[in-house]
PDB file of C-alpha atoms in Angstrom:
ATOM      1  CA  ALA A   1     -67.689  92.114 -51.193  1.00  0.00           C
ATOM      2  CA  GLN A   2     -64.396  93.240 -49.688  1.00  0.00           C
ATOM      3  CA  LYS A   3     -61.720  90.630 -50.128  1.00  0.00           C
ATOM      4  CA  ILE A   4     -59.310  92.270 -47.681  1.00  0.00           C
ATOM      5  CA  THR A   5     -60.316  94.170 -44.556  1.00  0.00           C
ATOM      6  CA  GLN A   6     -57.983  96.295 -42.486  1.00  0.00           C
ATOM      7  CA  THR A   7     -59.962  97.713 -39.587  1.00  0.00           C
ATOM      8  CA  GLN A   8     -57.295  99.967 -38.077  1.00  0.00           C
ATOM      9  CA  PRO A   9     -57.024 103.226 -40.010  1.00  0.00           C
ATOM     10  CA  GLY A  10     -54.267 104.455 -37.686  1.00  0.00           C
ATOM     11  CA  MET A  11     -51.991 102.938 -35.075  1.00  0.00           C
ATOM     12  CA  PHE A  12     -49.388 104.354 -32.702  1.00  0.00           C
ATOM     13  CA  VAL A  13     -46.527 102.442 -31.126  1.00  0.00           C
ATOM     14  CA  GLN A  14     -43.657 103.399 -28.866  1.00  0.00           C
ATOM     15  CA  GLU A  15     -40.213 102.989 -30.340  1.00  0.00           C
ATOM     16  CA  LYS A  16     -38.711  99.541 -29.564  1.00  0.00           C
ATOM     17  CA  GLU A  17     -42.130  98.071 -28.793  1.00  0.00           C
ATOM     18  CA  ALA A  18     -43.918  95.445 -30.916  1.00  0.00           C
ATOM     19  CA  VAL A  19     -47.082  96.225 -32.850  1.00  0.00           C
ATOM     20  CA  THR A  20     -49.692  94.092 -34.614  1.00  0.00           C
ATOM     21  CA  LEU A  21     -51.512  95.306 -37.713  1.00  0.00           C
ATOM     22  CA  ASP A  22     -54.734  93.435 -38.412  1.00  0.00           C
ATOM     23  CA  CYS A  23     -55.845  91.943 -41.690  1.00  0.00           C
ATOM     24  CA  THR A  24     -58.748  89.642 -42.464  1.00  0.00           C
ATOM     25  CA  TYR A  25     -59.520  88.204 -45.872  1.00  0.00           C
ATOM     26  CA  ASP A  26     -62.349  86.580 -47.733  1.00  0.00           C
ATOM     27  CA  THR A  27     -61.946  83.838 -50.297  1.00  0.00           C
ATOM     28  CA  SER A  28     -63.506  80.495 -51.071  1.00  0.00           C
ATOM     29  CA  ASP A  29     -60.289  79.229 -52.660  1.00  0.00           C
ATOM     30  CA  GLN A  30     -58.116  76.734 -50.825  1.00  0.00           C
ATOM     31  CA  SER A  31     -54.989  78.045 -52.504  1.00  0.00           C
ATOM     32  CA  TYR A  32     -54.092  81.701 -52.077  1.00  0.00           C
ATOM     33  CA  GLY A  33     -51.249  83.989 -51.126  1.00  0.00           C
ATOM     34  CA  LEU A  34     -51.157  86.806 -48.596  1.00  0.00           C
ATOM     35  CA  PHE A  35     -48.770  89.741 -48.838  1.00  0.00           C
ATOM     36  CA  TRP A  36     -47.891  92.813 -46.836  1.00  0.00           C
ATOM     37  CA  TYR A  37     -46.518  96.002 -48.339  1.00  0.00           C
ATOM     38  CA  LYS A  38     -45.137  99.145 -46.725  1.00  0.00           C
ATOM     39  CA  GLN A  39     -45.782 102.563 -48.232  1.00  0.00           C
ATOM     40  CA  PRO A  40     -43.665 105.318 -46.662  1.00  0.00           C
ATOM     41  CA  SER A  41     -44.454 108.975 -47.198  1.00  0.00           C
ATOM     42  CA  SER A  42     -42.242 108.896 -50.295  1.00  0.00           C
ATOM     43  CA  GLY A  43     -44.974 106.830 -51.949  1.00  0.00           C
ATOM     44  CA  GLU A  44     -43.110 103.657 -52.872  1.00  0.00           C
ATOM     45  CA  MET A  45     -44.750 100.266 -52.320  1.00  0.00           C
ATOM     46  CA  ILE A  46     -42.215  98.005 -50.621  1.00  0.00           C
ATOM     47  CA  PHE A  47     -42.830  94.263 -50.374  1.00  0.00           C
ATOM     48  CA  LEU A  48     -42.381  93.006 -46.807  1.00  0.00           C
ATOM     49  CA  ILE A  49     -43.567  89.441 -46.361  1.00  0.00           C
ATOM     50  CA  TYR A  50     -45.515  86.602 -47.970  1.00  0.00           C
ATOM     51  CA  GLN A  51     -47.614  83.751 -46.547  1.00  0.00           C
ATOM     52  CA  GLY A  52     -49.006  80.915 -48.611  1.00  0.00           C
ATOM     53  CA  SER A  53     -52.272  79.293 -47.636  1.00  0.00           C
ATOM     54  CA  TYR A  54     -50.629  75.879 -47.410  1.00  0.00           C
ATOM     55  CA  ASP A  55     -47.644  77.053 -45.398  1.00  0.00           C
ATOM     56  CA  GLU A  56     -47.709  75.416 -41.991  1.00  0.00           C
ATOM     57  CA  GLN A  57     -45.283  77.830 -40.409  1.00  0.00           C
ATOM     58  CA  ASN A  58     -45.904  81.522 -39.942  1.00  0.00           C
ATOM     59  CA  ALA A  59     -43.732  83.559 -42.277  1.00  0.00           C
ATOM     60  CA  THR A  60     -40.923  85.656 -40.810  1.00  0.00           C
ATOM     61  CA  GLU A  61     -38.609  88.208 -42.418  1.00  0.00           C
ATOM     62  CA  GLY A  62     -36.290  89.931 -39.977  1.00  0.00           C
ATOM     63  CA  ARG A  63     -38.413  92.043 -37.639  1.00  0.00           C
ATOM     64  CA  TYR A  64     -41.584  91.203 -39.576  1.00  0.00           C
ATOM     65  CA  SER A  65     -43.669  88.146 -38.901  1.00  0.00           C
ATOM     66  CA  LEU A  66     -47.089  87.127 -40.079  1.00  0.00           C
ATOM     67  CA  ASN A  67     -49.566  85.704 -37.578  1.00  0.00           C
ATOM     68  CA  PHE A  68     -51.550  83.454 -39.914  1.00  0.00           C
ATOM     69  CA  GLN A  69     -54.785  82.007 -38.541  1.00  0.00           C
ATOM     70  CA  LYS A  70     -56.392  80.171 -41.427  1.00  0.00           C
ATOM     71  CA  ALA A  71     -59.626  79.198 -39.691  1.00  0.00           C
ATOM     72  CA  ARG A  72     -60.217  82.822 -38.744  1.00  0.00           C
ATOM     73  CA  LYS A  73     -59.043  84.031 -42.166  1.00  0.00           C
ATOM     74  CA  SER A  74     -56.669  86.478 -40.598  1.00  0.00           C
ATOM     75  CA  ALA A  75     -53.104  87.396 -41.543  1.00  0.00           C
ATOM     76  CA  ASN A  76     -51.882  89.948 -39.056  1.00  0.00           C
ATOM     77  CA  LEU A  77     -48.490  91.599 -39.473  1.00  0.00           C
ATOM     78  CA  VAL A  78     -46.325  91.791 -36.372  1.00  0.00           C
ATOM     79  CA  ILE A  79     -43.463  94.273 -36.308  1.00  0.00           C
ATOM     80  CA  SER A  80     -41.053  93.711 -33.439  1.00  0.00           C
ATOM     81  CA  ALA A  81     -38.745  96.333 -31.930  1.00  0.00           C
ATOM     82  CA  SER A  82     -40.372  99.225 -33.816  1.00  0.00           C
ATOM     83  CA  GLN A  83     -38.098 101.856 -35.301  1.00  0.00           C
ATOM     84  CA  LEU A  84     -38.870 105.430 -36.315  1.00  0.00           C
ATOM     85  CA  GLY A  85     -38.396 104.396 -39.931  1.00  0.00           C
ATOM     86  CA  ASP A  86     -41.319 101.989 -39.615  1.00  0.00           C
ATOM     87  CA  SER A  87     -43.722 104.934 -39.680  1.00  0.00           C
ATOM     88  CA  ALA A  88     -45.652 104.388 -42.900  1.00  0.00           C
ATOM     89  CA  MET A  89     -48.845 103.090 -44.426  1.00  0.00           C
ATOM     90  CA  TYR A  90     -49.119  99.286 -44.425  1.00  0.00           C
ATOM     91  CA  PHE A  91     -51.235  97.367 -46.913  1.00  0.00           C
ATOM     92  CA  CYS A  92     -52.379  93.780 -46.732  1.00  0.00           C
ATOM     93  CA  ALA A  93     -53.027  92.062 -50.066  1.00  0.00           C
ATOM     94  CA  MET A  94     -54.250  88.704 -51.294  1.00  0.00           C
ATOM     95  CA  ARG A  95     -54.028  86.793 -54.517  1.00  0.00           C
ATOM     96  CA  ASP A  96     -56.336  83.853 -55.137  1.00  0.00           C
ATOM     97  CA  ARG A  97     -57.332  81.794 -58.125  1.00  0.00           C
ATOM     98  CA  THR A  98     -60.350  83.879 -59.067  1.00  0.00           C
ATOM     99  CA  GLY A  99     -58.159  86.446 -60.765  1.00  0.00           C
ATOM    100  CA  ASN A 100     -54.645  87.495 -61.544  1.00  0.00           C
ATOM    101  CA  GLN A 101     -54.723  90.661 -59.545  1.00  0.00           C
ATOM    102  CA  PHE A 102     -53.836  91.509 -56.006  1.00  0.00           C
ATOM    103  CA  TYR A 103     -56.704  92.608 -53.816  1.00  0.00           C
ATOM    104  CA  PHE A 104     -55.594  95.289 -51.391  1.00  0.00           C
ATOM    105  CA  GLY A 105     -57.029  96.516 -48.123  1.00  0.00           C
ATOM    106  CA  THR A 106     -57.492 100.188 -47.300  1.00  0.00           C
ATOM    107  CA  GLY A 107     -54.295 100.253 -45.287  1.00  0.00           C
ATOM    108  CA  THR A 108     -53.199 101.081 -41.746  1.00  0.00           C
ATOM    109  CA  SER A 109     -51.164 104.175 -40.989  1.00  0.00           C
ATOM    110  CA  LEU A 110     -48.512 103.355 -38.388  1.00  0.00           C
ATOM    111  CA  THR A 111     -46.763 106.068 -36.398  1.00  0.00           C
ATOM    112  CA  VAL A 112     -43.770 105.176 -34.251  1.00  0.00           C
ATOM    113  CA  ILE A 113     -43.347 107.533 -31.308  1.00  0.00           C
ATOM    114  CA  PRO A 114     -39.840 108.215 -30.014  1.00  0.00           C
TER     115      PRO A 114
ATOM    116  CA  GLY B   1     -30.723  95.072 -60.633  1.00  0.00           C
ATOM    117  CA  ALA B   2     -32.958  98.023 -61.407  1.00  0.00           C
ATOM    118  CA  GLY B   3     -36.473  98.039 -60.090  1.00  0.00           C
ATOM    119  CA  VAL B   4     -39.675  98.969 -61.850  1.00  0.00           C
ATOM    120  CA  SER B   5     -39.520 102.476 -63.251  1.00  0.00           C
ATOM    121  CA  GLN B   6     -42.353 104.732 -64.306  1.00  0.00           C
ATOM    122  CA  SER B   7     -42.469 107.994 -66.156  1.00  0.00           C
ATOM    123  CA  PRO B   8     -43.377 110.697 -65.789  1.00  0.00           C
ATOM    124  CA  ARG B   9     -43.426 110.776 -62.002  1.00  0.00           C
ATOM    125  CA  TYR B  10     -45.851 113.697 -62.047  1.00  0.00           C
ATOM    126  CA  LYS B  11     -48.248 114.726 -64.769  1.00  0.00           C
ATOM    127  CA  VAL B  12     -50.559 117.718 -64.710  1.00  0.00           C
ATOM    128  CA  THR B  13     -52.961 118.002 -67.609  1.00  0.00           C
ATOM    129  CA  LYS B  14     -56.087 119.838 -68.566  1.00  0.00           C
ATOM    130  CA  ARG B  15     -59.438 118.158 -68.784  1.00  0.00           C
ATOM    131  CA  GLY B  16     -60.013 116.687 -72.225  1.00  0.00           C
ATOM    132  CA  GLN B  17     -56.341 116.039 -73.022  1.00  0.00           C
ATOM    133  CA  ASP B  18     -54.907 112.568 -73.605  1.00  0.00           C
ATOM    134  CA  VAL B  19     -52.092 111.257 -71.395  1.00  0.00           C
ATOM    135  CA  ALA B  20     -49.708 108.340 -71.767  1.00  0.00           C
ATOM    136  CA  LEU B  21     -48.072 106.796 -68.730  1.00  0.00           C
ATOM    137  CA  ARG B  22     -45.061 104.550 -69.158  1.00  0.00           C
ATOM    138  CA  CYS B  23     -43.874 101.563 -67.175  1.00  0.00           C
ATOM    139  CA  ASP B  24     -40.544  99.778 -67.524  1.00  0.00           C
ATOM    140  CA  PRO B  25     -40.686  96.496 -65.556  1.00  0.00           C
ATOM    141  CA  ILE B  26     -37.858  94.598 -63.939  1.00  0.00           C
ATOM    142  CA  SER B  27     -35.816  92.945 -66.648  1.00  0.00           C
ATOM    143  CA  GLY B  28     -37.034  89.443 -67.400  1.00  0.00           C
ATOM    144  CA  HIS B  29     -40.304  89.774 -65.552  1.00  0.00           C
ATOM    145  CA  VAL B  30     -43.106  88.095 -67.439  1.00  0.00           C
ATOM    146  CA  SER B  31     -46.139  89.756 -65.919  1.00  0.00           C
ATOM    147  CA  LEU B  32     -46.987  93.438 -65.729  1.00  0.00           C
ATOM    148  CA  TYR B  33     -49.871  94.993 -63.846  1.00  0.00           C
ATOM    149  CA  TRP B  34     -51.431  98.432 -63.732  1.00  0.00           C
ATOM    150  CA  TYR B  35     -53.172  99.739 -60.623  1.00  0.00           C
ATOM    151  CA  ARG B  36     -54.791 103.015 -59.652  1.00  0.00           C
ATOM    152  CA  GLN B  37     -54.515 104.303 -56.116  1.00  0.00           C
ATOM    153  CA  ALA B  38     -56.724 107.058 -54.777  1.00  0.00           C
ATOM    154  CA  LEU B  39     -55.594 109.048 -51.780  1.00  0.00           C
ATOM    155  CA  GLY B  40     -56.030 107.081 -48.574  1.00  0.00           C
ATOM    156  CA  GLN B  41     -56.931 103.877 -50.395  1.00  0.00           C
ATOM    157  CA  GLY B  42     -55.162 100.713 -51.440  1.00  0.00           C
ATOM    158  CA  PRO B  43     -54.208 100.124 -55.064  1.00  0.00           C
ATOM    159  CA  GLU B  44     -57.064  99.033 -57.323  1.00  0.00           C
ATOM    160  CA  PHE B  45     -56.442  96.677 -60.232  1.00  0.00           C
ATOM    161  CA  LEU B  46     -56.780  98.007 -63.771  1.00  0.00           C
ATOM    162  CA  THR B  47     -55.215  95.502 -66.173  1.00  0.00           C
ATOM    163  CA  TYR B  48     -52.584  92.808 -66.520  1.00  0.00           C
ATOM    164  CA  PHE B  49     -50.221  91.424 -69.199  1.00  0.00           C
ATOM    165  CA  ASN B  50     -48.310  88.212 -69.625  1.00  0.00           C
ATOM    166  CA  TYR B  51     -45.533  89.007 -72.083  1.00  0.00           C
ATOM    167  CA  GLU B  52     -47.289  91.120 -74.733  1.00  0.00           C
ATOM    168  CA  ALA B  53     -50.732  89.612 -74.259  1.00  0.00           C
ATOM    169  CA  GLN B  54     -53.296  91.532 -72.267  1.00  0.00           C
ATOM    170  CA  GLN B  55     -54.819  88.832 -70.071  1.00  0.00           C
ATOM    171  CA  ASP B  56     -57.304  90.793 -68.040  1.00  0.00           C
ATOM    172  CA  LYS B  57     -58.636  94.312 -68.503  1.00  0.00           C
ATOM    173  CA  SER B  58     -61.645  93.970 -66.266  1.00  0.00           C
ATOM    174  CA  GLY B  59     -60.502  96.767 -63.989  1.00  0.00           C
ATOM    175  CA  LEU B  60     -60.302  99.463 -66.651  1.00  0.00           C
ATOM    176  CA  PRO B  61     -63.047 101.936 -65.682  1.00  0.00           C
ATOM    177  CA  ASN B  62     -64.278 102.730 -69.193  1.00  0.00           C
ATOM    178  CA  ASP B  63     -63.188 102.775 -72.815  1.00  0.00           C
ATOM    179  CA  ARG B  64     -61.148 105.950 -72.363  1.00  0.00           C
ATOM    180  CA  PHE B  65     -58.544 103.763 -70.670  1.00  0.00           C
ATOM    181  CA  SER B  66     -56.332 101.431 -72.671  1.00  0.00           C
ATOM    182  CA  ALA B  67     -52.994  99.736 -72.220  1.00  0.00           C
ATOM    183  CA  GLU B  68     -50.453  97.996 -74.385  1.00  0.00           C
ATOM    184  CA  ARG B  69     -47.209  96.113 -74.047  1.00  0.00           C
ATOM    185  CA  PRO B  70     -46.253  95.503 -77.674  1.00  0.00           C
ATOM    186  CA  GLU B  71     -42.876  93.822 -77.178  1.00  0.00           C
ATOM    187  CA  GLY B  72     -43.522  92.190 -73.853  1.00  0.00           C
ATOM    188  CA  SER B  73     -41.446  94.665 -71.900  1.00  0.00           C
ATOM    189  CA  ILE B  74     -42.353  98.355 -71.602  1.00  0.00           C
ATOM    190  CA  SER B  75     -46.028  99.123 -71.186  1.00  0.00           C
ATOM    191  CA  THR B  76     -48.059 102.261 -71.777  1.00  0.00           C
ATOM    192  CA  LEU B  77     -51.322 103.133 -70.088  1.00  0.00           C
ATOM    193  CA  THR B  78     -53.254 105.704 -72.101  1.00  0.00           C
ATOM    194  CA  ILE B  79     -56.134 107.785 -70.849  1.00  0.00           C
ATOM    195  CA  GLN B  80     -58.062 109.657 -73.525  1.00  0.00           C
ATOM    196  CA  ARG B  81     -60.127 112.772 -72.935  1.00  0.00           C
ATOM    197  CA  THR B  82     -59.070 112.973 -69.303  1.00  0.00           C
ATOM    198  CA  GLU B  83     -61.572 113.972 -66.644  1.00  0.00           C
ATOM    199  CA  GLN B  84     -60.982 115.337 -63.159  1.00  0.00           C
ATOM    200  CA  ARG B  85     -62.066 112.032 -61.620  1.00  0.00           C
ATOM    201  CA  ASP B  86     -59.076 110.376 -63.334  1.00  0.00           C
ATOM    202  CA  SER B  87     -56.738 112.202 -60.931  1.00  0.00           C
ATOM    203  CA  ALA B  88     -54.909 109.551 -58.902  1.00  0.00           C
ATOM    204  CA  MET B  89     -51.613 107.733 -58.471  1.00  0.00           C
ATOM    205  CA  TYR B  90     -51.133 105.190 -61.244  1.00  0.00           C
ATOM    206  CA  ARG B  91     -48.890 102.314 -60.268  1.00  0.00           C
ATOM    207  CA  CYS B  92     -47.235  99.647 -62.307  1.00  0.00           C
ATOM    208  CA  ALA B  93     -46.002  96.343 -60.899  1.00  0.00           C
ATOM    209  CA  SER B  94     -44.164  93.405 -62.386  1.00  0.00           C
ATOM    210  CA  SER B  95     -43.671  89.813 -61.365  1.00  0.00           C
ATOM    211  CA  ARG B  96     -41.239  87.135 -62.420  1.00  0.00           C
ATOM    212  CA  VAL B  97     -43.716  84.479 -63.445  1.00  0.00           C
ATOM    213  CA  SER B  98     -47.355  84.502 -64.365  1.00  0.00           C
ATOM    214  CA  GLY B  99     -50.378  83.243 -62.560  1.00  0.00           C
ATOM    215  CA  GLY B 100     -48.616  81.967 -59.487  1.00  0.00           C
ATOM    216  CA  ILE B 101     -50.202  82.313 -56.088  1.00  0.00           C
ATOM    217  CA  THR B 102     -46.757  82.841 -54.601  1.00  0.00           C
ATOM    218  CA  ASP B 103     -45.731  85.369 -57.189  1.00  0.00           C
ATOM    219  CA  THR B 104     -44.699  88.627 -55.541  1.00  0.00           C
ATOM    220  CA  GLN B 105     -45.434  91.832 -57.391  1.00  0.00           C
ATOM    221  CA  TYR B 106     -42.814  94.576 -57.268  1.00  0.00           C
ATOM    222  CA  PHE B 107     -44.135  98.076 -57.643  1.00  0.00           C
ATOM    223  CA  GLY B 108     -42.793 101.135 -59.366  1.00  0.00           C
ATOM    224  CA  PRO B 109     -42.809 104.593 -57.785  1.00  0.00           C
ATOM    225  CA  GLY B 110     -46.040 105.553 -59.529  1.00  0.00           C
ATOM    226  CA  THR B 111     -47.177 108.455 -61.686  1.00  0.00           C
ATOM    227  CA  ARG B 112     -49.185 111.119 -59.896  1.00  0.00           C
ATOM    228  CA  LEU B 113     -51.775 112.345 -62.405  1.00  0.00           C
ATOM    229  CA  THR B 114     -53.625 115.583 -61.766  1.00  0.00           C
ATOM    230  CA  VAL B 115     -56.375 116.635 -64.162  1.00  0.00           C
ATOM    231  CA  LEU B 116     -57.327 120.280 -63.876  1.00  0.00           C
TER     232      LEU B 116
END
């Protein structure tokens, strides 16, 4: 079964607008971590933001915030004030206690339109 | 400090040849992970080390794939008798501590392997 589901293969957003990238996850663990990574066309994997399952507040890092809804098992990434440099592939990932690995989704390709 | 480095960045080989992919993690990082990423997909776990000990190799596709980290730092992923289906981006990641839910993995630039 898929541990991480990203249902938006591609998204477009106007420069300076906000955009939400969806991510739902599947785990029976109570303790887990959720991560978002950015992969620009250069191919790097850049860590953006982390949310722990016990964190009461939604995580924020600059223009990135994570809309964490535990009951719905969703961890959507919100990018505010989009910039052209935000155009990239975005991956949601989870780590739980069933293994040491990260489970990744299939990614969402974001294009920022000037 | 320096990030995770991988070499070579690109490798083209003929079917049946062996290849060795190298990963140099962030200095002091305990854990090292190998992933494979097909085009248009997210990274898929291959194997994982704490220090020099291979803790989990459940993601290695078959016995042609092996990995080592003999001194707890640099790691080598070896693919023997390569096949065309092995063509992919191979990524290495390292993390500061082991086994932690909060432990962020930092990725290297990857090695693009093409098997002709």
